[in-house]
Structures are given as C-alpha cells and as structure tokens.
GROMACS .gro file of C-alpha atoms in nm:
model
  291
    1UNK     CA    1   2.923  -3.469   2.915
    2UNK     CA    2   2.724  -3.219   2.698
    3UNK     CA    3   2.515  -2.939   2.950
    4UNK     CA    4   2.186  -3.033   2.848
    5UNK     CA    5   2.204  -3.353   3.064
    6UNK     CA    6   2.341  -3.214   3.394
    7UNK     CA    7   2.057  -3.041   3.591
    8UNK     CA    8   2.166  -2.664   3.521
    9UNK     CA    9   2.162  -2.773   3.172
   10UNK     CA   10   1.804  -2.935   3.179
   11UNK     CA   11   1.666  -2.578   3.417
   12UNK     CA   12   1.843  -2.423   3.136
   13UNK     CA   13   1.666  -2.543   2.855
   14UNK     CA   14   1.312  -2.552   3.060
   15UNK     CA   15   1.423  -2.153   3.112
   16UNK     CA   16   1.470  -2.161   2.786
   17UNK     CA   17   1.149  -2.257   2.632
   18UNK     CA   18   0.959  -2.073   2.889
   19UNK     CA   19   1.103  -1.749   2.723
   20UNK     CA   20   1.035  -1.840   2.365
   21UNK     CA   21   0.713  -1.969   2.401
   22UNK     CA   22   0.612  -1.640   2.574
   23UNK     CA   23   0.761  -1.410   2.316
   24UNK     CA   24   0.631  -1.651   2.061
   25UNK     CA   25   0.245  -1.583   2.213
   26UNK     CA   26   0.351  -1.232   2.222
   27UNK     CA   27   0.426  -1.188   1.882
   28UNK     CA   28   0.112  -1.455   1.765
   29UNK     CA   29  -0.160  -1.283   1.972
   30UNK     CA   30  -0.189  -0.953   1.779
   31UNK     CA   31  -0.220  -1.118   1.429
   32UNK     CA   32  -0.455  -1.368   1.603
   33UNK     CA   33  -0.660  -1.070   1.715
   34UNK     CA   34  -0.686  -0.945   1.378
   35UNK     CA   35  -0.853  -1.242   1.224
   36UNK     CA   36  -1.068  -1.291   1.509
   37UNK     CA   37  -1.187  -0.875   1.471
   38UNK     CA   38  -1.257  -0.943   1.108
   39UNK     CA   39  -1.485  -1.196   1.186
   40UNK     CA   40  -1.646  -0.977   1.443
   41UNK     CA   41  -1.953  -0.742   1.427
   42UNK     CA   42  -1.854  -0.413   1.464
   43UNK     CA   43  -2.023  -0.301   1.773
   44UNK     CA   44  -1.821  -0.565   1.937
   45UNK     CA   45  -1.445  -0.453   1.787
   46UNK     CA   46  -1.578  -0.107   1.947
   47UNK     CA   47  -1.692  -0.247   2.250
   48UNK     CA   48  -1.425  -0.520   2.323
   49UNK     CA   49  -1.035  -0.396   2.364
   50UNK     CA   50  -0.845  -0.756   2.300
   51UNK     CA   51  -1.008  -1.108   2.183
   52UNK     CA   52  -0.922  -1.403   2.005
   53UNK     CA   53  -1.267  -1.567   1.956
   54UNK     CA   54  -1.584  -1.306   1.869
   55UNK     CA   55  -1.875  -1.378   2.043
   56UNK     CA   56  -2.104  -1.364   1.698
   57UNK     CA   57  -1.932  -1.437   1.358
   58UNK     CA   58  -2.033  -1.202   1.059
   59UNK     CA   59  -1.844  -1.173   0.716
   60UNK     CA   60  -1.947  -0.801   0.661
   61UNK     CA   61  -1.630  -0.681   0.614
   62UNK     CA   62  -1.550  -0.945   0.381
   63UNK     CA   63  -1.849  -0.911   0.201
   64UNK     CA   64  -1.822  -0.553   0.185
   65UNK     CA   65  -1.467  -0.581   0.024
   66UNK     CA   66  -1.538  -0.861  -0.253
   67UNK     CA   67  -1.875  -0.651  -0.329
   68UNK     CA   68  -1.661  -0.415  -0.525
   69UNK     CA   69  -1.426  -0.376  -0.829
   70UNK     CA   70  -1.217  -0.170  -0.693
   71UNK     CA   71  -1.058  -0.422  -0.414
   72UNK     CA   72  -1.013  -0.717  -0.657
   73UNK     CA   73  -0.875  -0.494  -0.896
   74UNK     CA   74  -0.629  -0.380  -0.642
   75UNK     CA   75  -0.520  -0.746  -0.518
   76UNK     CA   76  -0.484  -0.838  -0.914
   77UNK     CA   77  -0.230  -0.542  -0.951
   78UNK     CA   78  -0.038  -0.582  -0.641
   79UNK     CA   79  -0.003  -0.960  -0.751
   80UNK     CA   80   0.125  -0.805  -1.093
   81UNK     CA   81   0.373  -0.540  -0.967
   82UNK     CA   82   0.490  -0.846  -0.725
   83UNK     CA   83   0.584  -1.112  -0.968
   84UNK     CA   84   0.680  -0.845  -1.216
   85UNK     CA   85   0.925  -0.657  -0.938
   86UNK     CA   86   1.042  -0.956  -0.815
   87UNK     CA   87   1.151  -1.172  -1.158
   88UNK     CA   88   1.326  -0.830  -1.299
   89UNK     CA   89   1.526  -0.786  -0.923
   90UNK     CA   90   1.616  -1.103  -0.939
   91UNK     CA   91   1.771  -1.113  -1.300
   92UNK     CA   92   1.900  -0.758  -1.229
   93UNK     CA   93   2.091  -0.889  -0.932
   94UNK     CA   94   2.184  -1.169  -1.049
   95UNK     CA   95   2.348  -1.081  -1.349
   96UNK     CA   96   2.534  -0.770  -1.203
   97UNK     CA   97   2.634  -0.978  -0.875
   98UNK     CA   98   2.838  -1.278  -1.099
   99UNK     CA   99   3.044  -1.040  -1.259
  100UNK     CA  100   3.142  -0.819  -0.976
  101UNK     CA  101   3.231  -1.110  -0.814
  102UNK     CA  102   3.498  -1.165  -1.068
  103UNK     CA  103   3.834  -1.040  -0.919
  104UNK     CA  104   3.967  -0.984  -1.283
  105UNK     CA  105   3.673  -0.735  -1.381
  106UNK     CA  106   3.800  -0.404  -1.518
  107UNK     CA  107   3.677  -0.132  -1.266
  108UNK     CA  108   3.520  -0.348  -1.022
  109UNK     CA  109   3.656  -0.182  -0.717
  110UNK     CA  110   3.515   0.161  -0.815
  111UNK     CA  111   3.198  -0.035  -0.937
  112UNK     CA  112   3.185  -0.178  -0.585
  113UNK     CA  113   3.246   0.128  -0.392
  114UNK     CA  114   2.942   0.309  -0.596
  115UNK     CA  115   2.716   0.073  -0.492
  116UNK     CA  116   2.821   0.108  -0.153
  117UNK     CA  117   2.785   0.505  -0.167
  118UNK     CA  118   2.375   0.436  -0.252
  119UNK     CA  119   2.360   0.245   0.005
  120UNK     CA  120   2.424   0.580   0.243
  121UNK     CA  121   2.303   0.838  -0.018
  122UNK     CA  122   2.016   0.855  -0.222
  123UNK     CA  123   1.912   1.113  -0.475
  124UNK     CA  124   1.669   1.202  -0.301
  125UNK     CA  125   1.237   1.221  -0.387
  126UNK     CA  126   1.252   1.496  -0.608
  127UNK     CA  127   1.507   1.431  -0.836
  128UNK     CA  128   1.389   1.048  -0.841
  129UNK     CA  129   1.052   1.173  -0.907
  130UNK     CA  130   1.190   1.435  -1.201
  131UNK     CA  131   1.339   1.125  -1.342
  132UNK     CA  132   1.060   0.881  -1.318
  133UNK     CA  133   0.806   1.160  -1.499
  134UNK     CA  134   1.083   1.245  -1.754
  135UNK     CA  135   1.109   0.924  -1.841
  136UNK     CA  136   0.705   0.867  -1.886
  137UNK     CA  137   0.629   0.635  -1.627
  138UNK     CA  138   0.390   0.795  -1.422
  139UNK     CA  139   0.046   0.622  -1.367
  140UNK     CA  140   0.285   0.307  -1.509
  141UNK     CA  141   0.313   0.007  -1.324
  142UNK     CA  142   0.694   0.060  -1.454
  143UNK     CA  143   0.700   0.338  -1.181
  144UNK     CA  144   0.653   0.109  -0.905
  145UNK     CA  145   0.926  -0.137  -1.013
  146UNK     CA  146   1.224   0.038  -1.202
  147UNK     CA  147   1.320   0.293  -0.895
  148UNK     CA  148   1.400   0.029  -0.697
  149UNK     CA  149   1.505  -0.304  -0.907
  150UNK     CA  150   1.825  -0.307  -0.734
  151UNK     CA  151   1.848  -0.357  -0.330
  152UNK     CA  152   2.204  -0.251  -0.319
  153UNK     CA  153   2.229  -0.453   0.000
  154UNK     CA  154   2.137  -0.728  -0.135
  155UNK     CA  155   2.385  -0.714  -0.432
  156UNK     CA  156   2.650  -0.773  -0.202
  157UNK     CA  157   2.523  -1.053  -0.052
  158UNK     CA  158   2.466  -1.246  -0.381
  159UNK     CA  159   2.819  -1.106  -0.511
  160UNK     CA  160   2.963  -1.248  -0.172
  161UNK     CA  161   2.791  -1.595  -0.228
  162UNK     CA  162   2.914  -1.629  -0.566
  163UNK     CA  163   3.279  -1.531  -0.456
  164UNK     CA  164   3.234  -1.819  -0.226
  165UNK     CA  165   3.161  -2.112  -0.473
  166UNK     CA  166   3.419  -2.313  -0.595
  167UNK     CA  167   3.665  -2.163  -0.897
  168UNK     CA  168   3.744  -2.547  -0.981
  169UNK     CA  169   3.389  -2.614  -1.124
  170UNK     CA  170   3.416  -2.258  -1.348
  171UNK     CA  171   3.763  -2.341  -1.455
  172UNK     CA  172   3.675  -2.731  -1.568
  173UNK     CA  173   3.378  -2.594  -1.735
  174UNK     CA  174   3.618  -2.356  -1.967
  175UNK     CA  175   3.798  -2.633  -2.018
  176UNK     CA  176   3.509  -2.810  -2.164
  177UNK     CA  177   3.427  -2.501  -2.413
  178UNK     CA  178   3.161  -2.325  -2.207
  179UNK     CA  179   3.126  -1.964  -2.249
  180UNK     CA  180   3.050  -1.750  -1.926
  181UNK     CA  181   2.750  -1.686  -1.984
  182UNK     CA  182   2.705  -2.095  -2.045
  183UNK     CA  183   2.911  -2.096  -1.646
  184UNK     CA  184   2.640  -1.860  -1.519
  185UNK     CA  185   2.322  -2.033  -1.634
  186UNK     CA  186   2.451  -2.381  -1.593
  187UNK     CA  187   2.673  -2.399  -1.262
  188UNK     CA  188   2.639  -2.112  -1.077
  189UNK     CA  189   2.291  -2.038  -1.112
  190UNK     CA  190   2.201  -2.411  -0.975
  191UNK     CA  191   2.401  -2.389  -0.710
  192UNK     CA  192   2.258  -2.084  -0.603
  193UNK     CA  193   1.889  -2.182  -0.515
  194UNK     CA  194   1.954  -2.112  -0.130
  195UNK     CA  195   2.045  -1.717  -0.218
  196UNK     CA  196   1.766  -1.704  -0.526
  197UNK     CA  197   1.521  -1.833  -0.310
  198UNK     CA  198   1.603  -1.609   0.012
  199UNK     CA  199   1.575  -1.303  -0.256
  200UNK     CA  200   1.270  -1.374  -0.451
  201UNK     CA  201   1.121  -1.406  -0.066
  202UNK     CA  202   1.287  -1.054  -0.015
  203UNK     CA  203   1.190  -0.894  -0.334
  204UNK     CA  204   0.853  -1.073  -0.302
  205UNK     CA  205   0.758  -0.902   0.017
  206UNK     CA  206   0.888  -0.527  -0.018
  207UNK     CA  207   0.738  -0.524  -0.395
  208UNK     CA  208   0.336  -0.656  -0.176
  209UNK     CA  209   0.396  -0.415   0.122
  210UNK     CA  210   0.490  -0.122  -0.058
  211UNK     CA  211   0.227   0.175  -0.089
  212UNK     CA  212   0.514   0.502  -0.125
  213UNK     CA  213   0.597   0.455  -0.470
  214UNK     CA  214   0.225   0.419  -0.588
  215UNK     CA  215   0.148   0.721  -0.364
  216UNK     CA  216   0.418   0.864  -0.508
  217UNK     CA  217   0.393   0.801  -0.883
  218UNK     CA  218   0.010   0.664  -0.952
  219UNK     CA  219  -0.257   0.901  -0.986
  220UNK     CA  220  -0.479   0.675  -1.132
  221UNK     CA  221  -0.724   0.499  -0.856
  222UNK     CA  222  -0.778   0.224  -1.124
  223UNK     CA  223  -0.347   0.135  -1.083
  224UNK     CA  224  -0.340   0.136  -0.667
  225UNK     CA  225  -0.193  -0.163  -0.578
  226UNK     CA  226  -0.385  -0.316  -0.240
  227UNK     CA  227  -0.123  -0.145   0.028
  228UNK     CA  228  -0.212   0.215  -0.090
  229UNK     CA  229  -0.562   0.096  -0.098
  230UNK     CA  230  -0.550  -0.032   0.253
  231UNK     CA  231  -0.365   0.277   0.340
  232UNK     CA  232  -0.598   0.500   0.212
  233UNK     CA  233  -0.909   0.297   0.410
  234UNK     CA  234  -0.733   0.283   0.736
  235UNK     CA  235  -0.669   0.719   0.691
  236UNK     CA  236  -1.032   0.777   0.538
  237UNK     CA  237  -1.262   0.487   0.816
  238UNK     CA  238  -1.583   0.538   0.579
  239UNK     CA  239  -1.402   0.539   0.211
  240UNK     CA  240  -1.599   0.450   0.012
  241UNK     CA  241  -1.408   0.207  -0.235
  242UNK     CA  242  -1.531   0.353  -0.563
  243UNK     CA  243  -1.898   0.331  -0.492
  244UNK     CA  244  -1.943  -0.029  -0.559
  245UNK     CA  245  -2.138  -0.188  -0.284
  246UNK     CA  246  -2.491  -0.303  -0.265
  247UNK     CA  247  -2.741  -0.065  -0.060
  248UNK     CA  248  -2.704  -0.344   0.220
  249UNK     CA  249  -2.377  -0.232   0.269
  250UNK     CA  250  -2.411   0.159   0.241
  251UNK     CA  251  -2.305   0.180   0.636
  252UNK     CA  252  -1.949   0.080   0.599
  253UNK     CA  253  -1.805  -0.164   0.898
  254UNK     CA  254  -1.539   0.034   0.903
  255UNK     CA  255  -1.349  -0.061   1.223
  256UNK     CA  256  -1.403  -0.491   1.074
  257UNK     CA  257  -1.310  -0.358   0.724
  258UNK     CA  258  -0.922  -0.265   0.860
  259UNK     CA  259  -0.903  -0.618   0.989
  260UNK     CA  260  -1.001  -0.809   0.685
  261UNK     CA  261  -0.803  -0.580   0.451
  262UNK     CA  262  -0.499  -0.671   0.628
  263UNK     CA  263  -0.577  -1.050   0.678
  264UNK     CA  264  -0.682  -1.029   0.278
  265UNK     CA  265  -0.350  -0.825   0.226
  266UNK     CA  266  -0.131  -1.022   0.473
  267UNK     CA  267  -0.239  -1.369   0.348
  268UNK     CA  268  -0.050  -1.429   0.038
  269UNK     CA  269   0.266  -1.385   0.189
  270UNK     CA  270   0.196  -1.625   0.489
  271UNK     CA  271   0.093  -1.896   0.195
  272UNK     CA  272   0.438  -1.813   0.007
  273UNK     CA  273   0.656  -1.769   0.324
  274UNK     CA  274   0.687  -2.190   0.387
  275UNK     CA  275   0.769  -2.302   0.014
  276UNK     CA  276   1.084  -2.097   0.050
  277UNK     CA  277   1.164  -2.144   0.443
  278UNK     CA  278   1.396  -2.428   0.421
  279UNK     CA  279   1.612  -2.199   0.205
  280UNK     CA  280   1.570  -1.905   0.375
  281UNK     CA  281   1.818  -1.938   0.690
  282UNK     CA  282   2.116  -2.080   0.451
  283UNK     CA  283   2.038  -1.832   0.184
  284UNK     CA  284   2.097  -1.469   0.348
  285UNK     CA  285   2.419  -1.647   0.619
  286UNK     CA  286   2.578  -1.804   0.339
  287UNK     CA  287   2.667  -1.468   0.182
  288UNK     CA  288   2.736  -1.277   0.444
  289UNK     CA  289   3.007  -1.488   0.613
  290UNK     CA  290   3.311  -1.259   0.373
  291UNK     CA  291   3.338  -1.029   0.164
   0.00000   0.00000   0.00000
C-alpha cells in the first residue's frame, strides 16, 4: 500500500501543501508588491508600508523612464552584453568541457586541478583590473564579458555530463570516418540540450544582473548596462538620468521609479525563464551525479 492512501499519508500530504503554498505566498508577495508600487502614485508608496493593489493607478514612473535616452539605451546594451556573454560562455565551455572529459587527454589531471584552484583563488581586483586596461578593454563591452567567460563551476558540470554519455555512439562514429570535431558537433552536442539549455539560462542571468564589472571597467555613462543604471538610481533617489525628461516630469517619482526599474529590469528574465524550464531540472542533476 503506498502512504499517500492511508490517513497519515493523506494529513501528510495536506501538511504538506499547507507549507508550500505558504512559503510559495511568501516568496510571491514581495515581487507582487513591486509591480503593484510601480503602478502607484508616490505619495501612496510613502504613505502605505505593504500592498498588492494601489488605490489610484499612474504610469509616472514608467513614463518618466521611457521619456529618456539614457534608459533605453541601457536595456539595448544589457540585452547586448547578455546574448554576447552568454553565446561566447557557452562555446567557451563547451569546447574546453568535451576534451577534458577525455580520459586519454595529455595533462588533463593538472588541467583539471587548475580549474579547481580558481574556483578557491582568484587573482584578485587589481591585478584583473591591470589586465583588463593592459589589454585595452576599458569602456569596452569586451570588459564586461572576457573576465568572466568561464564559470569554472560550471565547467565541471558539463565535463561530468559529457563523461556520462555513451562511448559506444563516439566509437561507431570513428568507425564511420568522423573526425572529433565531426563527434562533438554531431552527437554530443545534440544530446546535450538539457546541460546547454540549463547554462545559457545560467550565463543568461549573471551576464543581465551584473552591475560590478561595468562599475568596475566602464566609465562611459553612454556603455552602463541597465543593473549599474538601476544601481546608480536606487543610491542617487533624484538622478537625474542624463537630463532627458519633459518639464512634466522635472519632480522625479523617485520612490515609483525603483519599482518600475526593477519590474523593467526583472522582466526579461521571467519571459526567458519558461522556454528553458523543462530542461532546467535534468540539465544541472544530470552532471553532477559523478565525477
């Protein structure tokens, strides 16, 4: 008899869903809060602690933030730096994860444990930073991709999933006359759209949220992707944004404007999140399970 269908099984499950639907609410109710304050006028954010409906709907904020340049500009290079970081991670990963994952590569052990080491040590800011302005790529978008193409973590991961598919299917297809490079694009590649997909989500989302490297390495206001931008509104309440508003707008909302920004900044993320979900649970287990 399985436990769900004797009674301490049933109280169980009705125990169960009692917990998860209250940490679920939990965890909903801020963001939910968020959209509803963006929506808000500001006297009532000021006024009001918590809500999830606003008494009188205004798109100030959102107004205020398509008015200018400065904010489009920023969502256009955010959306650059993303699909930019996240197709050169990907190929960098991918391409150095296959052959480590070869038991007969030549230094692969001392390769490995390298990789490993960065994963506890890192050079450190300045020395990164001496290296990314030696190399010219301040106030580059380069900056805010090269430093950190490879997530070491997520090497091994990939390297463990590829360990784990079949050698059969490589060793038929060197029968047949395929080169290795012919093996990677055309068997282990499309077997590997759980992992690629988990990764692009991965890359995808640190390459939006991050505002350190651009604080870091862009001086130029013109290259801030939208995080900085939003960071830089929610240090400085009455920024500005470059001067570009109509005189209806002079008096910034600046309590509404934090909300939109991060619904605006949030929102292509929650619109890419379900295209990979079904992937996303297999992809980062299935490489984890050995090494």
């Amino acid at each position: 008899m399985k436990i769900h269908n004797t009674p301490a099984g049933r109280v169980f499950d009705v125990f169960n869903h009692i917990i998860l639907l209250f940490i679920g609410l939990v965890t909903f109710l801020p963001f939910v809060y968020i959209v509803a304050g963006s929506f808000a006028t500001e006297s009532e954010v000021i006024e009001r602690s918590f809500f999830i409906w606003p008494e009188t709907f205004s798109l100030n904020a959102y107004q205020y933030i398509f008015s200018t340049t400065t904010f489009v500009r920023s969502i256009g290079v955010s959306v650059l730096v993303t699909i930019g970081g996240t197709i050169v991670s990907l190929f960098l990963t991918l391409t150095m994860a296959y052959p480590l994952s070869r038991k007969g590569l030549i230094g692969r052990n001392m390769l490995l444990n390298m990789i490993i080491f960065t994963m506890v040590f890192s050079g450190g800011m300045v020395p990164t930073y001496m290296v990314v302005r030696t190399l010219g790529l301040l106030d580059s978008l380069w900056a805010l991709i090269l430093p950190l193409a490879i997530n070491p973590f997520y090497l091994i991961i990939v390297k463990n999933f590829f360990q784990m598919l079949p050698h059969e299917l490589e060793e038929s297809a060197k029968i047949d006359g395929c080169s290795e490079i012919g093996i990677f694009w055309r068997i282990i590649l499309p077997l590997s759209k759980p992992v690629i997909a988990t990764f692009t989500l991965f890359y995808a989302v640190f390459y939006w949220n991050d505002f350190f490297q651009a604080l870091l390495y862009i001086s130029d206001s013109s290259k801030w992707p939208v995080q900085l931008l939003l960071q830089q509104i929610m240090n400085v309440a009455d920024t500005r944004l470059g001067g570009e508003v109509d005189t209806m707008f002079q008096e910034t909302p600046a309590e509404t404007l934090k909300l939109a920004v991060i619904v605006v900044a949030t929102l292509p993320i929650l619109l890419f999140y379900p295209f990979l979900q079904k992937h996303f649970a297999k992809g980062i287990l299935i490489g984890s399970v050995k090494g």
